[in-house]
Coordinates of C-alpha atoms in Angstrom, one line a residue:
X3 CA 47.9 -20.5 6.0
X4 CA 46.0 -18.3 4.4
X5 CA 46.8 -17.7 0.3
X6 CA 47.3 -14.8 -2.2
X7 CA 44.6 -13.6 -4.7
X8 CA 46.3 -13.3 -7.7
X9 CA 44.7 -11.5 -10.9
X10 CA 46.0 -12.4 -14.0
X11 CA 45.4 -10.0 -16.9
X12 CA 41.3 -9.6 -16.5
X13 CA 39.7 -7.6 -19.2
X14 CA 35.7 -6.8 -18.5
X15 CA 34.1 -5.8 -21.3
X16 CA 29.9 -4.6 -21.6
X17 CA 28.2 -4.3 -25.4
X18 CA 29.6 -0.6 -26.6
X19 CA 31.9 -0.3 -23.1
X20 CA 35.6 -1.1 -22.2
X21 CA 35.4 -0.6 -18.2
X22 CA 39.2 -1.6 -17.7
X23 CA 41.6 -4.2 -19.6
X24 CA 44.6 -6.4 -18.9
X25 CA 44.5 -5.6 -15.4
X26 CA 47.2 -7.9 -13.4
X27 CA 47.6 -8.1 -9.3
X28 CA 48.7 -10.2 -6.2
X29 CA 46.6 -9.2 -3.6
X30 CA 48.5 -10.7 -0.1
X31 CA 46.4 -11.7 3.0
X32 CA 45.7 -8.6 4.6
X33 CA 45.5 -5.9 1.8
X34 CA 43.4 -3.5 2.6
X35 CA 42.2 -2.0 -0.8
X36 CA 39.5 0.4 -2.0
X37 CA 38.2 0.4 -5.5
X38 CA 37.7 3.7 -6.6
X39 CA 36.2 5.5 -9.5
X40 CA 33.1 7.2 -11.1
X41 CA 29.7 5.4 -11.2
X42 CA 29.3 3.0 -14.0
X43 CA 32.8 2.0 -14.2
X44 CA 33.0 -1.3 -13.1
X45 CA 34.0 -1.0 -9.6
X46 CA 30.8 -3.4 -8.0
X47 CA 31.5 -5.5 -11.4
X48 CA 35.3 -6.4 -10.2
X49 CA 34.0 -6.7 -6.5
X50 CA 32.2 -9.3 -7.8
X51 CA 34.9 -11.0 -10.4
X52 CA 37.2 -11.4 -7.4
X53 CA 34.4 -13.0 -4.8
X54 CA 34.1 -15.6 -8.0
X55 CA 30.5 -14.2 -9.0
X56 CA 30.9 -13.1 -12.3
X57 CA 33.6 -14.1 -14.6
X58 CA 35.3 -11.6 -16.2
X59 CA 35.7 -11.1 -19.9
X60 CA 39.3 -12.2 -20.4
X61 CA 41.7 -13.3 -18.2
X62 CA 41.8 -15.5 -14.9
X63 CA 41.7 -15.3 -10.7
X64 CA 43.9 -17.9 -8.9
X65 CA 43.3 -18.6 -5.5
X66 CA 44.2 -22.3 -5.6
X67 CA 40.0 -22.5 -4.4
X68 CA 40.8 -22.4 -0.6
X69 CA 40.2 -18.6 0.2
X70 CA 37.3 -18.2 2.1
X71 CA 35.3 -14.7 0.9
X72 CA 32.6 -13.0 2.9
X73 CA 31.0 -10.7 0.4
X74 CA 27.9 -7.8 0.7
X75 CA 26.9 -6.3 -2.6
X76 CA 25.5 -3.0 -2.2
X77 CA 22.2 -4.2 -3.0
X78 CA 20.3 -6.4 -0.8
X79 CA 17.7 -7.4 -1.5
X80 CA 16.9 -9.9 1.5
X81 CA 15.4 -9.0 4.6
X82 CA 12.4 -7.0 3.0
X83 CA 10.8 -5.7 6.3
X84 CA 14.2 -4.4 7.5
X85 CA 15.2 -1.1 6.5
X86 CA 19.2 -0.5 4.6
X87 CA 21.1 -0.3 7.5
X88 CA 19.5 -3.1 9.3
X89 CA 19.5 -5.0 5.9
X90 CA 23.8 -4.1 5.7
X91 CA 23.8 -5.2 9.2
X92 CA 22.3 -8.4 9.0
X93 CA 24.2 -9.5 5.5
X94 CA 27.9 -8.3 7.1
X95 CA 26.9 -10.6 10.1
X96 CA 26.3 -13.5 8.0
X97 CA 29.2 -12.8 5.9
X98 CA 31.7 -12.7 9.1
X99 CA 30.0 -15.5 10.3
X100 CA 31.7 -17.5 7.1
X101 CA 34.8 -16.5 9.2
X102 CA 36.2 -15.1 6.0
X103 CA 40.2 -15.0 4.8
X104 CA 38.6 -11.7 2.9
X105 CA 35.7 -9.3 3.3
X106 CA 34.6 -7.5 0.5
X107 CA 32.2 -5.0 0.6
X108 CA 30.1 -2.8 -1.6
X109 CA 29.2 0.8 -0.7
X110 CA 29.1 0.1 2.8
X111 CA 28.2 3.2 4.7
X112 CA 25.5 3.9 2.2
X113 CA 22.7 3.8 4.6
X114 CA 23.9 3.9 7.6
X115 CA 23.5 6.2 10.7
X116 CA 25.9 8.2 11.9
X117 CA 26.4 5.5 15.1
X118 CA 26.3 2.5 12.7
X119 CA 28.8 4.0 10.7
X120 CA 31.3 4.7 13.3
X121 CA 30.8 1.1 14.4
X122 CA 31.6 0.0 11.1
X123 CA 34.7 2.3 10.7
X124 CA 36.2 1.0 13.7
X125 CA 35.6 -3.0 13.1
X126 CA 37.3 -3.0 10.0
X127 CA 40.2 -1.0 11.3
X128 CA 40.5 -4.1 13.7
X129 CA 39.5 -6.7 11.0
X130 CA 42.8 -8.7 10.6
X131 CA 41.7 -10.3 6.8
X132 CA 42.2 -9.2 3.7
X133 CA 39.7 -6.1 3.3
X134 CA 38.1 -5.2 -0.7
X135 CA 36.1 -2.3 -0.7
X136 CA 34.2 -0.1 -3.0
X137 CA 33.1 3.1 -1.5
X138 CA 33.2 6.6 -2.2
X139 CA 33.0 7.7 1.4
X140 CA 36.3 9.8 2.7
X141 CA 35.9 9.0 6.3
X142 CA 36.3 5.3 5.6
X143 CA 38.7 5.4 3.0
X144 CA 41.2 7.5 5.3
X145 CA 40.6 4.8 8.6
X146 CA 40.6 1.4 6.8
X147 CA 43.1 1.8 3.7
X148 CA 46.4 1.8 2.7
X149 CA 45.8 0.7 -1.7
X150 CA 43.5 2.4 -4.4
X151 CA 42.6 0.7 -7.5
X152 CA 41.2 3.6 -9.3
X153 CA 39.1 2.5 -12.6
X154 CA 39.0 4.9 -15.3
X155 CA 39.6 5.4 -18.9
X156 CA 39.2 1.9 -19.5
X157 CA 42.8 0.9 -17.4
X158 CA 43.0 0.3 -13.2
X159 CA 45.5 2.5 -11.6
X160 CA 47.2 1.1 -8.5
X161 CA 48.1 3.4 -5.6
X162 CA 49.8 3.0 -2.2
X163 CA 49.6 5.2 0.4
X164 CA 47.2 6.8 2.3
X165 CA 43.9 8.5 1.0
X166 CA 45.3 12.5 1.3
X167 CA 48.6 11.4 0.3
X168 CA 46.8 10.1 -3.5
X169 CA 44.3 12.8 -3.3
X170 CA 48.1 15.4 -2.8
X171 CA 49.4 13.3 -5.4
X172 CA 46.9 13.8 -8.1
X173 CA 47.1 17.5 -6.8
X174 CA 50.8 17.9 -7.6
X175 CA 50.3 16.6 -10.6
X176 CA 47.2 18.8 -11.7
X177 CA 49.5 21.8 -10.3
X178 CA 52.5 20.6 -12.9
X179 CA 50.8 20.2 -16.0
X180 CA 49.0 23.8 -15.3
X181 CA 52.1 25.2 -14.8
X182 CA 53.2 23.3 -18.3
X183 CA 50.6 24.9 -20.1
X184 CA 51.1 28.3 -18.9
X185 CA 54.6 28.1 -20.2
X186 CA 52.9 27.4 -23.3
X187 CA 51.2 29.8 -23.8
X188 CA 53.7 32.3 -22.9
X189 CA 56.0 30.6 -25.3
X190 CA 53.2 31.3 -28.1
X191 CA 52.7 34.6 -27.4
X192 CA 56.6 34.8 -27.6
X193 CA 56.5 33.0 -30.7
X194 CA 53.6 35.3 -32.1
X195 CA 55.5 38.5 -31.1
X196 CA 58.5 37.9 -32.8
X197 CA 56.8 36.7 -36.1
X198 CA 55.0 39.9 -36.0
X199 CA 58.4 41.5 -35.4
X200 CA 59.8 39.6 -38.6
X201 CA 57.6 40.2 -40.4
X202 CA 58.0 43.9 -39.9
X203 CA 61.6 43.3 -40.7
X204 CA 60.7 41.4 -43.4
X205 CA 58.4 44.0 -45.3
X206 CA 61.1 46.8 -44.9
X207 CA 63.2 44.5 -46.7
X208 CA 61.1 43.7 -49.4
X209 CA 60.7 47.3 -50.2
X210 CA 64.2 48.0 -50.5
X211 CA 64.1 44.7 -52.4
X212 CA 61.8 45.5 -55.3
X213 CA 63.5 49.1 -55.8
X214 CA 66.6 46.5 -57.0
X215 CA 64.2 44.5 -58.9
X216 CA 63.0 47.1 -61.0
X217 CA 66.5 47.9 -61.9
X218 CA 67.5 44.0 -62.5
X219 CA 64.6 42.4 -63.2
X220 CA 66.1 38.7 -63.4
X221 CA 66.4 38.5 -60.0
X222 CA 63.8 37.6 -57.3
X223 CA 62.6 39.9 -54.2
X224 CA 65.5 38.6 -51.1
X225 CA 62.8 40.1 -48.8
X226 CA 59.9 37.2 -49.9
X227 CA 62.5 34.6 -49.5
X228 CA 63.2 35.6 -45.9
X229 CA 59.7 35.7 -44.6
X230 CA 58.5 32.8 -46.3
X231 CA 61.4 30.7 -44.4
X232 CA 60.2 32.9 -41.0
X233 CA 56.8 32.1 -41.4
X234 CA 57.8 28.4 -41.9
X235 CA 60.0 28.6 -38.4
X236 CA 56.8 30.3 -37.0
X237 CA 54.8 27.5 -38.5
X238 CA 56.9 24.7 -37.2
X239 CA 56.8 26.6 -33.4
X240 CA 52.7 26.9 -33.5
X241 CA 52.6 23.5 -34.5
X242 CA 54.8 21.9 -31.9
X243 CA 52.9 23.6 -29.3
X244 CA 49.7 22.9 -30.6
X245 CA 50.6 19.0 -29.7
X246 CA 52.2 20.1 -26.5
X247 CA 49.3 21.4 -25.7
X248 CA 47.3 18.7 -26.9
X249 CA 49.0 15.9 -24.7
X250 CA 49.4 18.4 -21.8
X251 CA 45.4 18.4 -21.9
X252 CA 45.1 14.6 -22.2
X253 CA 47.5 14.0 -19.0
X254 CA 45.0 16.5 -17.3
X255 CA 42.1 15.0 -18.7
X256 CA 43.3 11.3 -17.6
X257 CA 43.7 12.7 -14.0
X258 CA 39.6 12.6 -13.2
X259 CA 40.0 15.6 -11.4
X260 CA 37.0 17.3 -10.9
X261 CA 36.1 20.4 -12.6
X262 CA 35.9 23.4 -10.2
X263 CA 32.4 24.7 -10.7
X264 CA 31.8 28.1 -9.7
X265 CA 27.8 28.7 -9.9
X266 CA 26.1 32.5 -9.5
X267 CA 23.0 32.4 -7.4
X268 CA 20.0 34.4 -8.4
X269 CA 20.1 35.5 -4.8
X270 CA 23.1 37.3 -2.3
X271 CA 23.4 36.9 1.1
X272 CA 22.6 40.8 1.4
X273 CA 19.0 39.5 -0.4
X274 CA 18.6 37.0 2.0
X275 CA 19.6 38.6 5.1
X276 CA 20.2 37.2 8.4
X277 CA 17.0 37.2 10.5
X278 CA 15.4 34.1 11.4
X279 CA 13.9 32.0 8.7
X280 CA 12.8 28.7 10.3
X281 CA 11.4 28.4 14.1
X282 CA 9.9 25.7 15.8
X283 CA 8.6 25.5 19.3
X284 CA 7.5 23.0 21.7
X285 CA 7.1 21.0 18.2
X286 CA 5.8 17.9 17.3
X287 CA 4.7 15.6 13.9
X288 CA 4.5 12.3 12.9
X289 CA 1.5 10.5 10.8
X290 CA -2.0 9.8 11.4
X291 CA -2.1 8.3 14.9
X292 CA 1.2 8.0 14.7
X293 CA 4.0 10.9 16.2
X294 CA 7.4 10.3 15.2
X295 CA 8.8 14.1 16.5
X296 CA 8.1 15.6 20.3
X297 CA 9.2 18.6 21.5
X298 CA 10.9 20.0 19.0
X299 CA 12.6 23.7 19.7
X300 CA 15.4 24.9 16.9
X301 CA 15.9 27.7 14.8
X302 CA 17.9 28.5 12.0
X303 CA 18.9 31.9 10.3
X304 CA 18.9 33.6 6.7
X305 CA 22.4 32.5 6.3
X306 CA 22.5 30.0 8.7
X307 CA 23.6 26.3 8.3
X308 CA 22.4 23.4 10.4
X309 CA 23.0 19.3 10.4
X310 CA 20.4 17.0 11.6
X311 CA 21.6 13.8 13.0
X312 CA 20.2 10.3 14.6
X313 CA 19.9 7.2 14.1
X314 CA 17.9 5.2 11.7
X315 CA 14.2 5.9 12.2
X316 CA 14.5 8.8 14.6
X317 CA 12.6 11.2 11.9
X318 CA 15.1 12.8 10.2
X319 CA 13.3 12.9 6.9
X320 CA 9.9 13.4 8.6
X321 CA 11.5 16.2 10.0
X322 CA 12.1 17.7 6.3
X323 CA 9.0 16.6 4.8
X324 CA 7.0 18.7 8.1
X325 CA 8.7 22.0 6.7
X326 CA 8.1 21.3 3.4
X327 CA 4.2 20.4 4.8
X328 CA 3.8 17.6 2.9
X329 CA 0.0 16.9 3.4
X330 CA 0.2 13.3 5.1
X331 CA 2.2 14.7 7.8
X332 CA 0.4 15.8 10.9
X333 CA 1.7 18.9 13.0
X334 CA 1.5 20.5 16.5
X335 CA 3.0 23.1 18.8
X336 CA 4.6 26.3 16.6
X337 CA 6.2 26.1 13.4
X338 CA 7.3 29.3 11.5
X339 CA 8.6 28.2 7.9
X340 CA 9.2 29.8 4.6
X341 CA 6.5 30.0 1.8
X342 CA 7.1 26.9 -0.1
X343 CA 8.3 29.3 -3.2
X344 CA 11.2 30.3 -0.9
X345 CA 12.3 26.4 0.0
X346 CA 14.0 23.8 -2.1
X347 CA 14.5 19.9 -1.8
X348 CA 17.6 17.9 -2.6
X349 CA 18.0 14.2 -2.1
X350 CA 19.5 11.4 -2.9
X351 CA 16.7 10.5 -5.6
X352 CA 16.4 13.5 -7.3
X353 CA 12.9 13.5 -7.0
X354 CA 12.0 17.3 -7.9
X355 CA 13.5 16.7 -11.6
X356 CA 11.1 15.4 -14.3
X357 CA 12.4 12.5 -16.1
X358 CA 10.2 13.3 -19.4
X359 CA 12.0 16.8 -20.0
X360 CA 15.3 17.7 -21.4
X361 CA 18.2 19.7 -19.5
X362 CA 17.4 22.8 -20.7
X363 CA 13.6 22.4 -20.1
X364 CA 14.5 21.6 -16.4
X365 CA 16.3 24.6 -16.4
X366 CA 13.6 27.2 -18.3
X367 CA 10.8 26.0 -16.1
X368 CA 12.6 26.7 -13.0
X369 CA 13.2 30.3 -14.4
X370 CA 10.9 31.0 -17.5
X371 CA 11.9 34.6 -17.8
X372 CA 15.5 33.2 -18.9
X373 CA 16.7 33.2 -22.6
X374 CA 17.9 30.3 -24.3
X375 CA 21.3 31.9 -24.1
X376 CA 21.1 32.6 -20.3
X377 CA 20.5 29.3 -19.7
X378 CA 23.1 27.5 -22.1
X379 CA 25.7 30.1 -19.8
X380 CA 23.8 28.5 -16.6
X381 CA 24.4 25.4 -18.0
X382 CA 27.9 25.7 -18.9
X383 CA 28.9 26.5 -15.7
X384 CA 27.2 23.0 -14.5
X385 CA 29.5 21.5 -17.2
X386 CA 26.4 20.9 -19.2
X387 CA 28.5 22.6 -22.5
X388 CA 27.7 20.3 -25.9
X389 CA 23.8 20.4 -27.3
X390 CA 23.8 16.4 -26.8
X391 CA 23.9 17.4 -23.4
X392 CA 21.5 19.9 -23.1
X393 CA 18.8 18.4 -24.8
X394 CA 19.4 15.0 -22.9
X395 CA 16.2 13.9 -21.5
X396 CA 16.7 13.5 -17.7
X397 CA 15.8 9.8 -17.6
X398 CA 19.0 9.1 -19.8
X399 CA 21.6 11.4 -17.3
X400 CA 23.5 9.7 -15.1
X401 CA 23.4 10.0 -11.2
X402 CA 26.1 12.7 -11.3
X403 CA 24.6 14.4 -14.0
X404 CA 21.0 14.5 -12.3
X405 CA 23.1 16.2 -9.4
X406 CA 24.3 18.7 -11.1
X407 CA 21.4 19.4 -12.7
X408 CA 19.4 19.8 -9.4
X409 CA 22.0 21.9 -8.1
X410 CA 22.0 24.4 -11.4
X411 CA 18.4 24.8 -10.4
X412 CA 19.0 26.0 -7.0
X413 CA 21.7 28.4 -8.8
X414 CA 18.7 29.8 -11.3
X415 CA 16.2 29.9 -8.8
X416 CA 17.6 30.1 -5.4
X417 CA 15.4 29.6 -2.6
X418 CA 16.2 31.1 0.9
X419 CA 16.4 27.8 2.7
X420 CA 17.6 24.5 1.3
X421 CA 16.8 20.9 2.2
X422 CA 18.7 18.4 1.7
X423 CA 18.3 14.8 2.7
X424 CA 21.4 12.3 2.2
X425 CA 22.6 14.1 -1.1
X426 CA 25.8 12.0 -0.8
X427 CA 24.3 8.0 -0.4
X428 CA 25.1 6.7 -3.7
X429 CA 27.3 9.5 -5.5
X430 CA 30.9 9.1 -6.5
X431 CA 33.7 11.0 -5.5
X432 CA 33.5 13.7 -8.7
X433 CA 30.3 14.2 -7.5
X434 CA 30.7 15.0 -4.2
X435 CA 33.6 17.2 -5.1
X436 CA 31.0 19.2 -7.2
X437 CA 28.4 19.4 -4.6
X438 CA 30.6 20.3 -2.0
X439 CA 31.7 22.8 -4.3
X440 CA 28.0 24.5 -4.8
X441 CA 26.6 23.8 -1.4
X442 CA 29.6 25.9 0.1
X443 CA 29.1 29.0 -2.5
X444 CA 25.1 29.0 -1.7
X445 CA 24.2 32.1 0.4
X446 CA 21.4 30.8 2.1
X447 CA 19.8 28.6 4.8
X448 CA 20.3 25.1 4.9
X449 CA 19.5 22.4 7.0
X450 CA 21.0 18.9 6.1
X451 CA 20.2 16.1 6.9
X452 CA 24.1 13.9 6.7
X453 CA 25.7 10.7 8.3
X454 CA 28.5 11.7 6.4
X455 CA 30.7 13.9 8.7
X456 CA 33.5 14.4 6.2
X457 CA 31.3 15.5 3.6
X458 CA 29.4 18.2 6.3
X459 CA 33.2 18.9 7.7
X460 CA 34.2 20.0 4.2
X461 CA 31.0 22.0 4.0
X462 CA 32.1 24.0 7.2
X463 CA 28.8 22.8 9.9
X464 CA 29.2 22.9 13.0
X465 CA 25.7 23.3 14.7
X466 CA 24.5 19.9 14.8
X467 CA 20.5 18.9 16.3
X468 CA 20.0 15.5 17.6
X469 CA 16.9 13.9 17.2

């Protein structure tokens, strides 16, 4: 019979860091959980606290020791001649081979195919154990799971229900607060308008209050005393919903809901316009002596947007690396591509960004003609807003940060067709939200290549080319 998983207050704790405290559960055989949250807070850290890998700070895991777990970090480093999905493939076979009482898994989907992937989506909807997942991938999360430990803020959140119902939830409660603080600051403009308005009052009164003075000069102005207890009322008001405010903000700010970013491209759609921008015919390219692509026929337009798909190894990213005519790659048959001035490259490495500049440098080089206060506004917009931010080196920014710096420099300089190749492998959900957010403003060509179908759904694709 197979036992709960109980977590009794677990703290974990890195040098300068509080990831989450006191955290206390009973996880009964066949929970199906996902551990959510940004990167760096801990999630693959409590995967591994539970599997009985790492100990965590304070606190204890009972399991009475006779719960069998099958567990695949998201790393793997055995199996060095197999590529990451044949790696994940191999390590989830010799986890279910344990015959586990619960699977946990790290990142899962990472580097999978699209075929892969579906596979995996629908074996764990028939996996009958108890499932532990961290993953930031919204296809799985809405098959496999019914619980969401969220880490943030240094605390673990617990949420039933299905993915859109806590994704509505958080929504709501985004829309509530908003509304909260619009009432507040109708309520201080209320509050300023009828200070101003006794103040008014108050002045007449004084007038008529020092023509009595001068006649009895024993007694004090009545109008000072009335607006010095107004302004006090006034005072009290302003201050109450100053700290309104200020816990309205914090509820907000506890929420983790992205920030909408809303970027302006150095090119329109009318720049770009709509005639064809990439053509290939009867096309083919692979490496020395060795062809990867055959006859290849596609074209895309100034606006249009198109998904590559296919398995593992099928070319995908030779495919990119042709248009961009990276020298290494050998081409035949026709192939009509922008000037490379006119084509930019996004991918999961954010290899175009030089780690030895700052944030701004990034920026000014990708647009020297710029002023400094052009492209702090830029910036701002990529909620790059402090000077500590800024003049970050790009070495020291996080994944999510190097993502939104790559996408500001589309916005600065945008190019008339965009390539991007597995943007999503690796990112949290914040940052997805963000790129989603860009990629569906940009006005130009695109060609993407995605195994993740929710993430290209949300973008709005729908011509798809199977290699």
């Amino acid at each position: 019979m197979h036992k709960s998983i109980i977590l009794k207050n677990i703290s974990l704790y890195f040098p300068n860091k509080i990831c989450f405290e006191n955290f206390s559960a009973q996880i009964q055989p066949g929970s199906r959980i996902a551990v959510i949250g940004n990167n760096g807070s801990g999630k693959s850290s409590l995967l591994k606290i539970i599997s009985g890998t790492l100990q965590p700070s304070e606190g204890e895991i009972l399991n009475n020791g006779n719960i069998i777990f099958g567990y695949v970090p998201q790393l793997i480093h055995e199996y060095e001649n197999l590529s990451g999905g044949q790696k994940f493939n191999k390590a989830l076979s010799a986890a279910l081979s344990l015959r586990p009482d619960a699977l946990l898994l790290d990142e899962p989907t990472n580097h999978l195919d699209l075929k892969n992937r579906k596979s995996l989506i629908k074996m764990l909807e028939h996996y009958n154990g108890t499932l532990i997942i961290v993953s930031h991938d919204a296809e799985l999360l809405r098959s496999s799971i019914d619980t969401f430990w969220h880490i943030d803020n240094g605390k673990i959140t617990v949420f039933s229900g299905r993915f859109d119902d806590y994704k509505n939830e958080l929504f709501q409660k985004r829309q509530s607060l908003e509304k909260e603080l619009s009432g507040l600051k109708k309520e201080k403009k209320e509050n300023h308008k009828a200070l101003m308005k006794e103040q008014k009052r108050a002045k007449k009164s004084k007038e008529r209050g020092e023509k009595f003075v001068n006649q009895k000069k024993w007694l004090p102005a009545v109008g000072d005393l009335k607006q010095s207890s107004a302004e006090k009322a006034s005072g009290r008001n302003k201050e109450n919903i100053s700290e309104r405010r200020g816990s309205i903000n914090e509820q907000l700010s506890a929420l983790r809901i992205p920030e909408i970013l809303k970027p302006k491209f150095s090119l329109t759609a009318k720049d770009i316009g709509f005639k064809t921008i990439l053509s290939l015919s009867n096309a083919s390219a692979g490496y020395a002596g060795k062809p990867v692509l055959h006859d290849l026929t596609l074209s895309v337009s100034g606006n249009g947007h198109l998904a590559i798909t296919g398995d593992n190894g099928s070319g995908k990213s030779t495919l990119l690396k042709a248009i961009l005519n990276y020298p290494e790659i050998t081409k035949e048959g026709f192939w009509d591509v922008p000037d490379a001035d006119d084509i930019a490259y996004l991918d999961q490495y954010y290899g175009t960004l030089d780690d030895n500049k700052t944030v701004i440098e990034t920026l000014s080089q990708a647009s020297p003609q710029k002023t400094h206060d052009e492209l702090r506004d830029i910036l701002n917009g990529f909620l790059f807003r402090k000077n500590e931010e800024v003049n970050k080196r790009v070495e020291l920014l996080s994944g999510g940060e190097k993502a939104r710096l790559s996408l500001a420099k589309i916005a600065v300089k945008t190019p008339k067709l965009l390539l991007i190749d597995e943007i999503t492998n690796n990112i949290d959900l914040e940052t997805k939200e963000h790129v989603t957010q860009v990629l569906k403003e940009y006005p130009g060509a695109m060609v993407i290549v995605s195994h993740d179908i929710a993430f290209l759904k949300d973008l709005g694709i729908t011509n798809f080319y199977e290699l």
